[in-house]
């Protein structure tokens, strides 16, 4: 593969660059994941795509290459669809409640897979909060499968999901910028389609990009603007949540408008131990769970097939929520 020729096409800036076709994009990203691109050429391409932006066909091609290389898991047909929660942003200013979302989904009978990095030099990761809760990361695929089959939440380090993804994500700290992998990792599906992905974005423009991907790829996923990029609903204000299912689109809940009626009680800091202690109290019913997270859980119950309507799912939650 002539990497210099590809750099020449995609590296001419936002206005002059040429998009790759899907097959070329698939071969290129596969080479990136396999580590056969030199550091110089790899850095050039990652920066070029950062400036140009990925086209729909490039995203589909990159996704194909990634899916060919992620570790594979099996969804039990006797259980509801497993819910996949990617966690690649972490806490920057406020407590990371991704573990609360995962544990609530598990409480209501959904298999839950969470995947992401173990550490981030500048943020509190979901893995760190899980560790404070006594939930350690899985060490191999059989352990992930076993936890899911037993009904426990499984945390899968990104290196176990794909060593290639882990290496490309780590280049952020050398290049100073995120790259296409930060978007693609959120789309990874070890179940090859028999799952529900909860996908969040930080910036409004990426809502359009992710929605286009979901429609073109036929993905089953919930899309929302996350909290500091994490996949849980903002505990202070309900975001819009859209359900995509094999090309069909359905808005399950609209974003809250206007001023915030009341600010929920939340962890006092983003420290992992403080966050974990607060989550434990919430799961015991000692502090109220923010309504947006409960509504998000209801959306997952609808999208995974446990309930047909949001009102039905909310009724299930009202009956079984920790008190």
C-alpha atoms as a PDB file:
ATOM      1  CA  UNK A   1       0.000   0.000   0.000  1.00  0.00           C
ATOM      2  CA  UNK A   2       1.431   3.375  -1.030  1.00  0.00           C
ATOM      3  CA  UNK A   3       1.036   5.398   2.152  1.00  0.00           C
ATOM      4  CA  UNK A   4       2.721   8.498   0.732  1.00  0.00           C
ATOM      5  CA  UNK A   5       0.164   8.610  -2.094  1.00  0.00           C
ATOM      6  CA  UNK A   6      -2.650   8.430   0.459  1.00  0.00           C
ATOM      7  CA  UNK A   7      -1.112  11.237   2.513  1.00  0.00           C
ATOM      8  CA  UNK A   8      -0.943  13.298  -0.676  1.00  0.00           C
ATOM      9  CA  UNK A   9      -4.691  12.816  -1.195  1.00  0.00           C
ATOM     10  CA  UNK A  10      -5.955  13.355   2.357  1.00  0.00           C
ATOM     11  CA  UNK A  11      -3.344  15.841   3.535  1.00  0.00           C
ATOM     12  CA  UNK A  12      -4.188  18.827   1.330  1.00  0.00           C
ATOM     13  CA  UNK A  13      -6.252  20.584   3.959  1.00  0.00           C
ATOM     14  CA  UNK A  14      -9.972  20.714   4.596  1.00  0.00           C
ATOM     15  CA  UNK A  15     -10.820  22.219   1.196  1.00  0.00           C
ATOM     16  CA  UNK A  16      -8.317  20.480  -1.090  1.00  0.00           C
ATOM     17  CA  UNK A  17      -8.224  16.952   0.313  1.00  0.00           C
ATOM     18  CA  UNK A  18      -9.754  13.973  -1.497  1.00  0.00           C
ATOM     19  CA  UNK A  19     -11.822  11.363   0.359  1.00  0.00           C
ATOM     20  CA  UNK A  20     -10.846   7.695   0.200  1.00  0.00           C
ATOM     21  CA  UNK A  21     -13.274   5.046  -0.992  1.00  0.00           C
ATOM     22  CA  UNK A  22     -14.498   2.578   1.623  1.00  0.00           C
ATOM     23  CA  UNK A  23     -12.260  -0.342   0.598  1.00  0.00           C
ATOM     24  CA  UNK A  24      -9.109   1.801   0.591  1.00  0.00           C
ATOM     25  CA  UNK A  25     -10.051   3.259   3.960  1.00  0.00           C
ATOM     26  CA  UNK A  26     -10.568  -0.246   5.335  1.00  0.00           C
ATOM     27  CA  UNK A  27      -7.165  -1.420   4.108  1.00  0.00           C
ATOM     28  CA  UNK A  28      -5.482   1.735   5.414  1.00  0.00           C
ATOM     29  CA  UNK A  29      -6.963   1.579   8.902  1.00  0.00           C
ATOM     30  CA  UNK A  30      -6.248  -2.136   9.069  1.00  0.00           C
ATOM     31  CA  UNK A  31      -2.601  -1.365   8.376  1.00  0.00           C
ATOM     32  CA  UNK A  32      -2.650   1.278  11.108  1.00  0.00           C
ATOM     33  CA  UNK A  33      -4.136  -1.162  13.606  1.00  0.00           C
ATOM     34  CA  UNK A  34      -1.661  -3.877  12.625  1.00  0.00           C
ATOM     35  CA  UNK A  35       1.303  -1.560  13.199  1.00  0.00           C
ATOM     36  CA  UNK A  36       2.741  -1.807   9.695  1.00  0.00           C
ATOM     37  CA  UNK A  37       2.707   1.960   9.029  1.00  0.00           C
ATOM     38  CA  UNK A  38       5.896   3.808   9.930  1.00  0.00           C
ATOM     39  CA  UNK A  39       5.698   6.367  12.745  1.00  0.00           C
ATOM     40  CA  UNK A  40       6.323   9.266  10.354  1.00  0.00           C
ATOM     41  CA  UNK A  41       3.610   8.233   7.898  1.00  0.00           C
ATOM     42  CA  UNK A  42       1.196   7.277  10.678  1.00  0.00           C
ATOM     43  CA  UNK A  43       1.544  10.661  12.365  1.00  0.00           C
ATOM     44  CA  UNK A  44       1.069  12.425   9.048  1.00  0.00           C
ATOM     45  CA  UNK A  45      -2.118  10.529   8.261  1.00  0.00           C
ATOM     46  CA  UNK A  46      -3.626  10.962  11.710  1.00  0.00           C
ATOM     47  CA  UNK A  47      -3.079  14.721  11.604  1.00  0.00           C
ATOM     48  CA  UNK A  48      -4.375  14.885   8.024  1.00  0.00           C
ATOM     49  CA  UNK A  49      -7.631  13.137   8.958  1.00  0.00           C
ATOM     50  CA  UNK A  50      -7.926  15.333  12.046  1.00  0.00           C
ATOM     51  CA  UNK A  51      -7.842  18.415   9.813  1.00  0.00           C
ATOM     52  CA  UNK A  52      -9.910  17.016   6.927  1.00  0.00           C
ATOM     53  CA  UNK A  53     -12.450  15.051   8.920  1.00  0.00           C
ATOM     54  CA  UNK A  54     -13.581  11.537   8.002  1.00  0.00           C
ATOM     55  CA  UNK A  55     -16.147  11.089   5.226  1.00  0.00           C
ATOM     56  CA  UNK A  56     -19.037   8.659   5.653  1.00  0.00           C
ATOM     57  CA  UNK A  57     -17.329   6.076   3.445  1.00  0.00           C
ATOM     58  CA  UNK A  58     -14.027   6.469   5.273  1.00  0.00           C
ATOM     59  CA  UNK A  59     -15.791   5.941   8.607  1.00  0.00           C
ATOM     60  CA  UNK A  60     -17.471   2.808   7.295  1.00  0.00           C
ATOM     61  CA  UNK A  61     -14.154   1.518   5.974  1.00  0.00           C
ATOM     62  CA  UNK A  62     -12.312   2.265   9.211  1.00  0.00           C
ATOM     63  CA  UNK A  63     -15.110   0.580  11.138  1.00  0.00           C
ATOM     64  CA  UNK A  64     -14.906  -2.576   9.000  1.00  0.00           C
ATOM     65  CA  UNK A  65     -11.172  -2.827   9.668  1.00  0.00           C
ATOM     66  CA  UNK A  66     -11.667  -2.345  13.402  1.00  0.00           C
ATOM     67  CA  UNK A  67     -14.454  -4.918  13.629  1.00  0.00           C
ATOM     68  CA  UNK A  68     -12.271  -7.492  11.924  1.00  0.00           C
ATOM     69  CA  UNK A  69      -9.761  -7.132  14.765  1.00  0.00           C
ATOM     70  CA  UNK A  70     -11.729  -6.685  17.998  1.00  0.00           C
ATOM     71  CA  UNK A  71     -12.075  -9.573  20.445  1.00  0.00           C
ATOM     72  CA  UNK A  72     -15.312 -11.502  19.944  1.00  0.00           C
ATOM     73  CA  UNK A  73     -18.017 -12.243  22.513  1.00  0.00           C
ATOM     74  CA  UNK A  74     -21.291 -14.174  22.331  1.00  0.00           C
ATOM     75  CA  UNK A  75     -24.680 -12.724  23.276  1.00  0.00           C
ATOM     76  CA  UNK A  76     -26.920 -15.256  25.046  1.00  0.00           C
ATOM     77  CA  UNK A  77     -30.169 -15.391  23.010  1.00  0.00           C
ATOM     78  CA  UNK A  78     -32.070 -16.264  26.204  1.00  0.00           C
ATOM     79  CA  UNK A  79     -31.133 -12.898  27.748  1.00  0.00           C
ATOM     80  CA  UNK A  80     -31.907  -9.318  26.694  1.00  0.00           C
ATOM     81  CA  UNK A  81     -29.466  -7.684  24.321  1.00  0.00           C
ATOM     82  CA  UNK A  82     -26.169  -6.853  26.008  1.00  0.00           C
ATOM     83  CA  UNK A  83     -25.582  -3.140  26.466  1.00  0.00           C
ATOM     84  CA  UNK A  84     -22.159  -1.815  25.465  1.00  0.00           C
ATOM     85  CA  UNK A  85     -20.945   1.341  27.194  1.00  0.00           C
ATOM     86  CA  UNK A  86     -17.726   2.795  25.758  1.00  0.00           C
ATOM     87  CA  UNK A  87     -15.862   4.991  28.246  1.00  0.00           C
ATOM     88  CA  UNK A  88     -13.001   6.976  26.739  1.00  0.00           C
ATOM     89  CA  UNK A  89     -13.272  10.466  28.233  1.00  0.00           C
ATOM     90  CA  UNK A  90     -13.319  10.170  32.016  1.00  0.00           C
ATOM     91  CA  UNK A  91     -13.973  12.856  34.623  1.00  0.00           C
ATOM     92  CA  UNK A  92     -12.409  16.252  34.096  1.00  0.00           C
ATOM     93  CA  UNK A  93     -14.485  18.565  36.325  1.00  0.00           C
ATOM     94  CA  UNK A  94     -17.298  16.485  37.851  1.00  0.00           C
ATOM     95  CA  UNK A  95     -17.772  12.958  39.137  1.00  0.00           C
ATOM     96  CA  UNK A  96     -17.832  10.185  36.523  1.00  0.00           C
ATOM     97  CA  UNK A  97     -21.176   8.374  36.872  1.00  0.00           C
ATOM     98  CA  UNK A  98     -20.663   5.861  34.057  1.00  0.00           C
ATOM     99  CA  UNK A  99     -20.333   3.054  36.651  1.00  0.00           C
ATOM    100  CA  UNK A 100     -23.694   4.056  38.143  1.00  0.00           C
ATOM    101  CA  UNK A 101     -25.334   3.751  34.713  1.00  0.00           C
ATOM    102  CA  UNK A 102     -23.737   0.315  34.189  1.00  0.00           C
ATOM    103  CA  UNK A 103     -24.773  -0.985  37.612  1.00  0.00           C
ATOM    104  CA  UNK A 104     -28.328   0.305  37.231  1.00  0.00           C
ATOM    105  CA  UNK A 105     -28.661  -1.475  33.878  1.00  0.00           C
ATOM    106  CA  UNK A 106     -27.368  -4.660  35.484  1.00  0.00           C
ATOM    107  CA  UNK A 107     -29.817  -4.195  38.373  1.00  0.00           C
ATOM    108  CA  UNK A 108     -32.653  -4.276  35.837  1.00  0.00           C
ATOM    109  CA  UNK A 109     -31.424  -7.491  34.243  1.00  0.00           C
ATOM    110  CA  UNK A 110     -29.389  -6.292  31.265  1.00  0.00           C
ATOM    111  CA  UNK A 111     -25.953  -7.775  30.475  1.00  0.00           C
ATOM    112  CA  UNK A 112     -23.500  -4.857  30.522  1.00  0.00           C
ATOM    113  CA  UNK A 113     -20.082  -4.567  28.879  1.00  0.00           C
ATOM    114  CA  UNK A 114     -18.015  -1.460  29.597  1.00  0.00           C
ATOM    115  CA  UNK A 115     -14.760  -0.926  27.694  1.00  0.00           C
ATOM    116  CA  UNK A 116     -12.113   1.766  27.817  1.00  0.00           C
ATOM    117  CA  UNK A 117      -8.662   2.696  29.149  1.00  0.00           C
ATOM    118  CA  UNK A 118      -7.467   1.826  32.633  1.00  0.00           C
ATOM    119  CA  UNK A 119      -5.764   5.176  33.220  1.00  0.00           C
ATOM    120  CA  UNK A 120      -5.693   8.692  31.813  1.00  0.00           C
ATOM    121  CA  UNK A 121      -2.927  11.092  32.897  1.00  0.00           C
ATOM    122  CA  UNK A 122      -5.364  14.009  33.143  1.00  0.00           C
ATOM    123  CA  UNK A 123      -8.745  12.491  34.096  1.00  0.00           C
ATOM    124  CA  UNK A 124     -10.419  10.015  36.447  1.00  0.00           C
ATOM    125  CA  UNK A 125     -11.300   6.951  34.400  1.00  0.00           C
ATOM    126  CA  UNK A 126     -14.299   4.697  34.763  1.00  0.00           C
ATOM    127  CA  UNK A 127     -11.870   1.862  35.510  1.00  0.00           C
ATOM    128  CA  UNK A 128     -10.610   3.753  38.557  1.00  0.00           C
ATOM    129  CA  UNK A 129     -14.140   4.271  39.900  1.00  0.00           C
ATOM    130  CA  UNK A 130     -14.957   0.607  39.259  1.00  0.00           C
ATOM    131  CA  UNK A 131     -11.806  -0.388  41.148  1.00  0.00           C
ATOM    132  CA  UNK A 132     -12.932   1.717  44.108  1.00  0.00           C
ATOM    133  CA  UNK A 133     -16.250  -0.177  43.947  1.00  0.00           C
ATOM    134  CA  UNK A 134     -14.409  -3.505  44.029  1.00  0.00           C
ATOM    135  CA  UNK A 135     -14.983  -4.281  40.340  1.00  0.00           C
ATOM    136  CA  UNK A 136     -11.674  -5.147  38.736  1.00  0.00           C
ATOM    137  CA  UNK A 137     -10.942  -5.194  35.001  1.00  0.00           C
ATOM    138  CA  UNK A 138     -11.169  -8.503  33.159  1.00  0.00           C
ATOM    139  CA  UNK A 139      -7.883 -10.056  32.116  1.00  0.00           C
ATOM    140  CA  UNK A 140      -9.010 -12.197  29.178  1.00  0.00           C
ATOM    141  CA  UNK A 141     -12.002 -12.754  26.898  1.00  0.00           C
ATOM    142  CA  UNK A 142     -13.175 -15.834  28.770  1.00  0.00           C
ATOM    143  CA  UNK A 143     -13.449 -13.793  31.969  1.00  0.00           C
ATOM    144  CA  UNK A 144     -15.444 -11.114  30.136  1.00  0.00           C
ATOM    145  CA  UNK A 145     -17.785 -13.766  28.751  1.00  0.00           C
ATOM    146  CA  UNK A 146     -18.149 -15.394  32.153  1.00  0.00           C
ATOM    147  CA  UNK A 147     -19.092 -12.161  33.874  1.00  0.00           C
ATOM    148  CA  UNK A 148     -21.670 -11.337  31.233  1.00  0.00           C
ATOM    149  CA  UNK A 149     -23.160 -14.834  31.392  1.00  0.00           C
ATOM    150  CA  UNK A 150     -23.437 -14.603  35.187  1.00  0.00           C
ATOM    151  CA  UNK A 151     -25.207 -11.248  35.067  1.00  0.00           C
ATOM    152  CA  UNK A 152     -22.306  -9.198  36.427  1.00  0.00           C
ATOM    153  CA  UNK A 153     -20.994  -5.986  34.868  1.00  0.00           C
ATOM    154  CA  UNK A 154     -17.829  -6.691  32.848  1.00  0.00           C
ATOM    155  CA  UNK A 155     -15.135  -4.052  32.415  1.00  0.00           C
ATOM    156  CA  UNK A 156     -12.952  -4.777  29.392  1.00  0.00           C
ATOM    157  CA  UNK A 157      -9.703  -2.782  29.074  1.00  0.00           C
ATOM    158  CA  UNK A 158      -9.259  -1.367  25.587  1.00  0.00           C
ATOM    159  CA  UNK A 159      -6.068  -3.395  25.173  1.00  0.00           C
ATOM    160  CA  UNK A 160      -8.098  -6.566  25.589  1.00  0.00           C
ATOM    161  CA  UNK A 161     -10.680  -5.303  23.120  1.00  0.00           C
ATOM    162  CA  UNK A 162      -7.948  -4.512  20.574  1.00  0.00           C
ATOM    163  CA  UNK A 163      -4.241  -3.927  21.106  1.00  0.00           C
ATOM    164  CA  UNK A 164      -4.181  -1.886  17.893  1.00  0.00           C
ATOM    165  CA  UNK A 165      -6.858   0.478  19.178  1.00  0.00           C
ATOM    166  CA  UNK A 166      -4.960   0.893  22.432  1.00  0.00           C
ATOM    167  CA  UNK A 167      -1.768   1.893  20.621  1.00  0.00           C
ATOM    168  CA  UNK A 168      -3.508   4.388  18.330  1.00  0.00           C
ATOM    169  CA  UNK A 169      -5.368   5.954  21.258  1.00  0.00           C
ATOM    170  CA  UNK A 170      -2.103   6.369  23.165  1.00  0.00           C
ATOM    171  CA  UNK A 171      -0.671   8.504  20.339  1.00  0.00           C
ATOM    172  CA  UNK A 172      -2.820  11.367  21.625  1.00  0.00           C
ATOM    173  CA  UNK A 173      -0.178  12.089  24.242  1.00  0.00           C
ATOM    174  CA  UNK A 174       2.621  12.263  21.648  1.00  0.00           C
ATOM    175  CA  UNK A 175       0.720  14.191  18.965  1.00  0.00           C
ATOM    176  CA  UNK A 176      -1.179  16.458  21.338  1.00  0.00           C
ATOM    177  CA  UNK A 177      -4.468  15.768  19.534  1.00  0.00           C
ATOM    178  CA  UNK A 178      -7.138  13.094  19.438  1.00  0.00           C
ATOM    179  CA  UNK A 179      -7.423  11.076  16.242  1.00  0.00           C
ATOM    180  CA  UNK A 180     -10.059   9.053  14.385  1.00  0.00           C
ATOM    181  CA  UNK A 181      -9.615   6.170  16.827  1.00  0.00           C
ATOM    182  CA  UNK A 182     -11.247   8.161  19.627  1.00  0.00           C
ATOM    183  CA  UNK A 183     -14.457   8.164  17.597  1.00  0.00           C
ATOM    184  CA  UNK A 184     -14.145   4.610  16.311  1.00  0.00           C
ATOM    185  CA  UNK A 185     -13.462   3.037  19.709  1.00  0.00           C
ATOM    186  CA  UNK A 186     -16.903   4.196  20.852  1.00  0.00           C
ATOM    187  CA  UNK A 187     -18.438   2.162  18.012  1.00  0.00           C
ATOM    188  CA  UNK A 188     -16.641  -1.137  18.638  1.00  0.00           C
ATOM    189  CA  UNK A 189     -18.989  -4.116  18.944  1.00  0.00           C
ATOM    190  CA  UNK A 190     -17.521  -7.456  20.099  1.00  0.00           C
ATOM    191  CA  UNK A 191     -20.966  -9.047  19.566  1.00  0.00           C
ATOM    192  CA  UNK A 192     -21.010  -8.249  15.819  1.00  0.00           C
ATOM    193  CA  UNK A 193     -24.443  -6.651  15.798  1.00  0.00           C
ATOM    194  CA  UNK A 194     -26.308  -8.509  18.522  1.00  0.00           C
ATOM    195  CA  UNK A 195     -25.977  -5.723  21.066  1.00  0.00           C
ATOM    196  CA  UNK A 196     -27.081  -2.237  21.994  1.00  0.00           C
ATOM    197  CA  UNK A 197     -24.380   0.418  21.976  1.00  0.00           C
ATOM    198  CA  UNK A 198     -24.722   3.580  24.063  1.00  0.00           C
ATOM    199  CA  UNK A 199     -22.720   6.170  22.131  1.00  0.00           C
ATOM    200  CA  UNK A 200     -22.025   9.686  23.330  1.00  0.00           C
ATOM    201  CA  UNK A 201     -20.309  12.692  21.807  1.00  0.00           C
ATOM    202  CA  UNK A 202     -18.836  15.870  23.266  1.00  0.00           C
ATOM    203  CA  UNK A 203     -19.515  18.302  20.426  1.00  0.00           C
ATOM    204  CA  UNK A 204     -22.805  18.893  18.534  1.00  0.00           C
ATOM    205  CA  UNK A 205     -21.149  18.426  15.110  1.00  0.00           C
ATOM    206  CA  UNK A 206     -20.339  14.828  16.029  1.00  0.00           C
ATOM    207  CA  UNK A 207     -23.995  14.096  16.689  1.00  0.00           C
ATOM    208  CA  UNK A 208     -24.489  14.469  12.934  1.00  0.00           C
ATOM    209  CA  UNK A 209     -21.462  12.299  12.108  1.00  0.00           C
ATOM    210  CA  UNK A 210     -22.498   9.526  14.494  1.00  0.00           C
ATOM    211  CA  UNK A 211     -26.128   9.656  13.350  1.00  0.00           C
ATOM    212  CA  UNK A 212     -25.026   9.314   9.726  1.00  0.00           C
ATOM    213  CA  UNK A 213     -22.836   6.346  10.655  1.00  0.00           C
ATOM    214  CA  UNK A 214     -25.694   4.666  12.533  1.00  0.00           C
ATOM    215  CA  UNK A 215     -28.081   5.016   9.593  1.00  0.00           C
ATOM    216  CA  UNK A 216     -25.580   3.896   6.946  1.00  0.00           C
ATOM    217  CA  UNK A 217     -24.216   0.953   8.946  1.00  0.00           C
ATOM    218  CA  UNK A 218     -27.580  -0.253  10.272  1.00  0.00           C
ATOM    219  CA  UNK A 219     -26.278  -0.107  13.836  1.00  0.00           C
ATOM    220  CA  UNK A 220     -28.488  -0.610  16.866  1.00  0.00           C
ATOM    221  CA  UNK A 221     -27.495   2.177  19.220  1.00  0.00           C
ATOM    222  CA  UNK A 222     -28.580   5.013  21.475  1.00  0.00           C
ATOM    223  CA  UNK A 223     -26.975   8.363  20.705  1.00  0.00           C
ATOM    224  CA  UNK A 224     -26.725  11.310  23.065  1.00  0.00           C
ATOM    225  CA  UNK A 225     -24.542  14.253  23.921  1.00  0.00           C
ATOM    226  CA  UNK A 226     -22.699  12.870  26.898  1.00  0.00           C
ATOM    227  CA  UNK A 227     -21.446  14.346  30.149  1.00  0.00           C
ATOM    228  CA  UNK A 228     -17.874  15.490  29.572  1.00  0.00           C
ATOM    229  CA  UNK A 229     -17.926  12.998  26.708  1.00  0.00           C
ATOM    230  CA  UNK A 230     -18.970  10.070  28.889  1.00  0.00           C
ATOM    231  CA  UNK A 231     -22.017   8.017  27.925  1.00  0.00           C
ATOM    232  CA  UNK A 232     -24.229   8.790  30.926  1.00  0.00           C
ATOM    233  CA  UNK A 233     -26.979  11.407  30.773  1.00  0.00           C
ATOM    234  CA  UNK A 234     -26.178  14.743  32.361  1.00  0.00           C
ATOM    235  CA  UNK A 235     -27.581  14.394  35.894  1.00  0.00           C
ATOM    236  CA  UNK A 236     -28.589  18.074  35.893  1.00  0.00           C
ATOM    237  CA  UNK A 237     -30.380  18.247  32.545  1.00  0.00           C
ATOM    238  CA  UNK A 238     -31.831  15.477  30.368  1.00  0.00           C
ATOM    239  CA  UNK A 239     -30.200  15.308  26.917  1.00  0.00           C
ATOM    240  CA  UNK A 240     -31.964  14.187  23.769  1.00  0.00           C
ATOM    241  CA  UNK A 241     -31.608  10.427  23.265  1.00  0.00           C
ATOM    242  CA  UNK A 242     -32.133   8.975  19.794  1.00  0.00           C
ATOM    243  CA  UNK A 243     -32.511   5.275  19.068  1.00  0.00           C
ATOM    244  CA  UNK A 244     -31.134   3.866  15.807  1.00  0.00           C
ATOM    245  CA  UNK A 245     -32.128   0.367  14.741  1.00  0.00           C
ATOM    246  CA  UNK A 246     -31.115  -1.015  11.332  1.00  0.00           C
ATOM    247  CA  UNK A 247     -31.640   2.299   9.569  1.00  0.00           C
ATOM    248  CA  UNK A 248     -34.753   3.321  11.510  1.00  0.00           C
ATOM    249  CA  UNK A 249     -34.612   6.364  13.788  1.00  0.00           C
ATOM    250  CA  UNK A 250     -36.720   7.096  16.855  1.00  0.00           C
ATOM    251  CA  UNK A 251     -36.327   9.877  19.418  1.00  0.00           C
ATOM    252  CA  UNK A 252     -36.962   8.243  22.788  1.00  0.00           C
ATOM    253  CA  UNK A 253     -36.743  11.443  24.803  1.00  0.00           C
ATOM    254  CA  UNK A 254     -36.230  15.104  24.010  1.00  0.00           C
ATOM    255  CA  UNK A 255     -33.703  17.398  25.653  1.00  0.00           C
ATOM    256  CA  UNK A 256     -34.836  19.428  28.634  1.00  0.00           C
ATOM    257  CA  UNK A 257     -35.197  23.106  27.835  1.00  0.00           C
ATOM    258  CA  UNK A 258     -35.178  26.185  30.020  1.00  0.00           C
ATOM    259  CA  UNK A 259     -33.673  26.697  33.449  1.00  0.00           C
ATOM    260  CA  UNK A 260     -32.867  23.774  35.733  1.00  0.00           C
ATOM    261  CA  UNK A 261     -35.740  23.200  38.140  1.00  0.00           C
ATOM    262  CA  UNK A 262     -33.509  21.750  40.858  1.00  0.00           C
ATOM    263  CA  UNK A 263     -29.911  20.626  41.093  1.00  0.00           C
ATOM    264  CA  UNK A 264     -29.588  16.989  42.255  1.00  0.00           C
ATOM    265  CA  UNK A 265     -27.268  16.009  45.073  1.00  0.00           C
ATOM    266  CA  UNK A 266     -24.075  14.696  43.491  1.00  0.00           C
ATOM    267  CA  UNK A 267     -20.640  13.526  44.690  1.00  0.00           C
ATOM    268  CA  UNK A 268     -18.661  16.302  46.345  1.00  0.00           C
ATOM    269  CA  UNK A 269     -15.653  15.783  44.084  1.00  0.00           C
ATOM    270  CA  UNK A 270     -14.558  13.761  41.075  1.00  0.00           C
ATOM    271  CA  UNK A 271     -12.171  11.652  43.191  1.00  0.00           C
ATOM    272  CA  UNK A 272     -12.641   7.951  42.428  1.00  0.00           C
ATOM    273  CA  UNK A 273     -13.139   6.930  46.061  1.00  0.00           C
ATOM    274  CA  UNK A 274     -15.612   9.757  46.718  1.00  0.00           C
ATOM    275  CA  UNK A 275     -17.530   8.923  43.538  1.00  0.00           C
ATOM    276  CA  UNK A 276     -17.625   5.208  44.338  1.00  0.00           C
ATOM    277  CA  UNK A 277     -18.898   5.852  47.873  1.00  0.00           C
ATOM    278  CA  UNK A 278     -21.691   8.067  46.520  1.00  0.00           C
ATOM    279  CA  UNK A 279     -22.650   5.471  43.881  1.00  0.00           C
ATOM    280  CA  UNK A 280     -22.840   2.790  46.582  1.00  0.00           C
ATOM    281  CA  UNK A 281     -25.146   4.995  48.635  1.00  0.00           C
ATOM    282  CA  UNK A 282     -27.326   5.681  45.577  1.00  0.00           C
ATOM    283  CA  UNK A 283     -27.637   1.956  44.855  1.00  0.00           C
ATOM    284  CA  UNK A 284     -28.699   1.381  48.465  1.00  0.00           C
ATOM    285  CA  UNK A 285     -31.359   4.064  48.136  1.00  0.00           C
ATOM    286  CA  UNK A 286     -29.668   6.406  50.611  1.00  0.00           C
ATOM    287  CA  UNK A 287     -29.352   9.281  48.112  1.00  0.00           C
ATOM    288  CA  UNK A 288     -31.693   9.881  45.153  1.00  0.00           C
ATOM    289  CA  UNK A 289     -30.529   8.787  41.715  1.00  0.00           C
ATOM    290  CA  UNK A 290     -30.705  11.753  39.301  1.00  0.00           C
ATOM    291  CA  UNK A 291     -33.854  11.436  37.127  1.00  0.00           C
ATOM    292  CA  UNK A 292     -31.966  11.817  33.797  1.00  0.00           C
ATOM    293  CA  UNK A 293     -30.006   8.629  34.539  1.00  0.00           C
ATOM    294  CA  UNK A 294     -33.198   6.746  35.329  1.00  0.00           C
ATOM    295  CA  UNK A 295     -34.722   7.974  32.073  1.00  0.00           C
ATOM    296  CA  UNK A 296     -31.587   6.828  30.238  1.00  0.00           C
ATOM    297  CA  UNK A 297     -31.935   3.389  31.816  1.00  0.00           C
ATOM    298  CA  UNK A 298     -35.553   3.350  30.609  1.00  0.00           C
ATOM    299  CA  UNK A 299     -34.363   4.149  27.087  1.00  0.00           C
ATOM    300  CA  UNK A 300     -31.979   1.187  27.286  1.00  0.00           C
ATOM    301  CA  UNK A 301     -34.818  -1.096  28.411  1.00  0.00           C
ATOM    302  CA  UNK A 302     -36.821  -0.026  25.346  1.00  0.00           C
ATOM    303  CA  UNK A 303     -33.922  -0.366  22.914  1.00  0.00           C
ATOM    304  CA  UNK A 304     -32.902  -3.776  24.295  1.00  0.00           C
ATOM    305  CA  UNK A 305     -36.443  -5.120  23.911  1.00  0.00           C
ATOM    306  CA  UNK A 306     -37.405  -5.394  27.596  1.00  0.00           C
ATOM    307  CA  UNK A 307     -40.141  -2.754  27.132  1.00  0.00           C
ATOM    308  CA  UNK A 308     -41.890  -1.415  24.034  1.00  0.00           C
ATOM    309  CA  UNK A 309     -42.634   2.111  25.233  1.00  0.00           C
ATOM    310  CA  UNK A 310     -40.737   4.543  27.411  1.00  0.00           C
ATOM    311  CA  UNK A 311     -43.647   4.863  29.852  1.00  0.00           C
ATOM    312  CA  UNK A 312     -43.654   1.086  30.351  1.00  0.00           C
ATOM    313  CA  UNK A 313     -39.906   1.126  31.005  1.00  0.00           C
ATOM    314  CA  UNK A 314     -40.255   3.989  33.487  1.00  0.00           C
ATOM    315  CA  UNK A 315     -42.907   1.974  35.323  1.00  0.00           C
ATOM    316  CA  UNK A 316     -40.500  -0.977  35.567  1.00  0.00           C
ATOM    317  CA  UNK A 317     -37.862   1.342  36.994  1.00  0.00           C
ATOM    318  CA  UNK A 318     -40.268   2.942  39.479  1.00  0.00           C
ATOM    319  CA  UNK A 319     -41.178  -0.516  40.771  1.00  0.00           C
ATOM    320  CA  UNK A 320     -37.625  -1.831  41.012  1.00  0.00           C
ATOM    321  CA  UNK A 321     -35.449   1.204  41.679  1.00  0.00           C
ATOM    322  CA  UNK A 322     -33.272   1.110  44.833  1.00  0.00           C
ATOM    323  CA  UNK A 323     -35.112   2.855  47.675  1.00  0.00           C
END
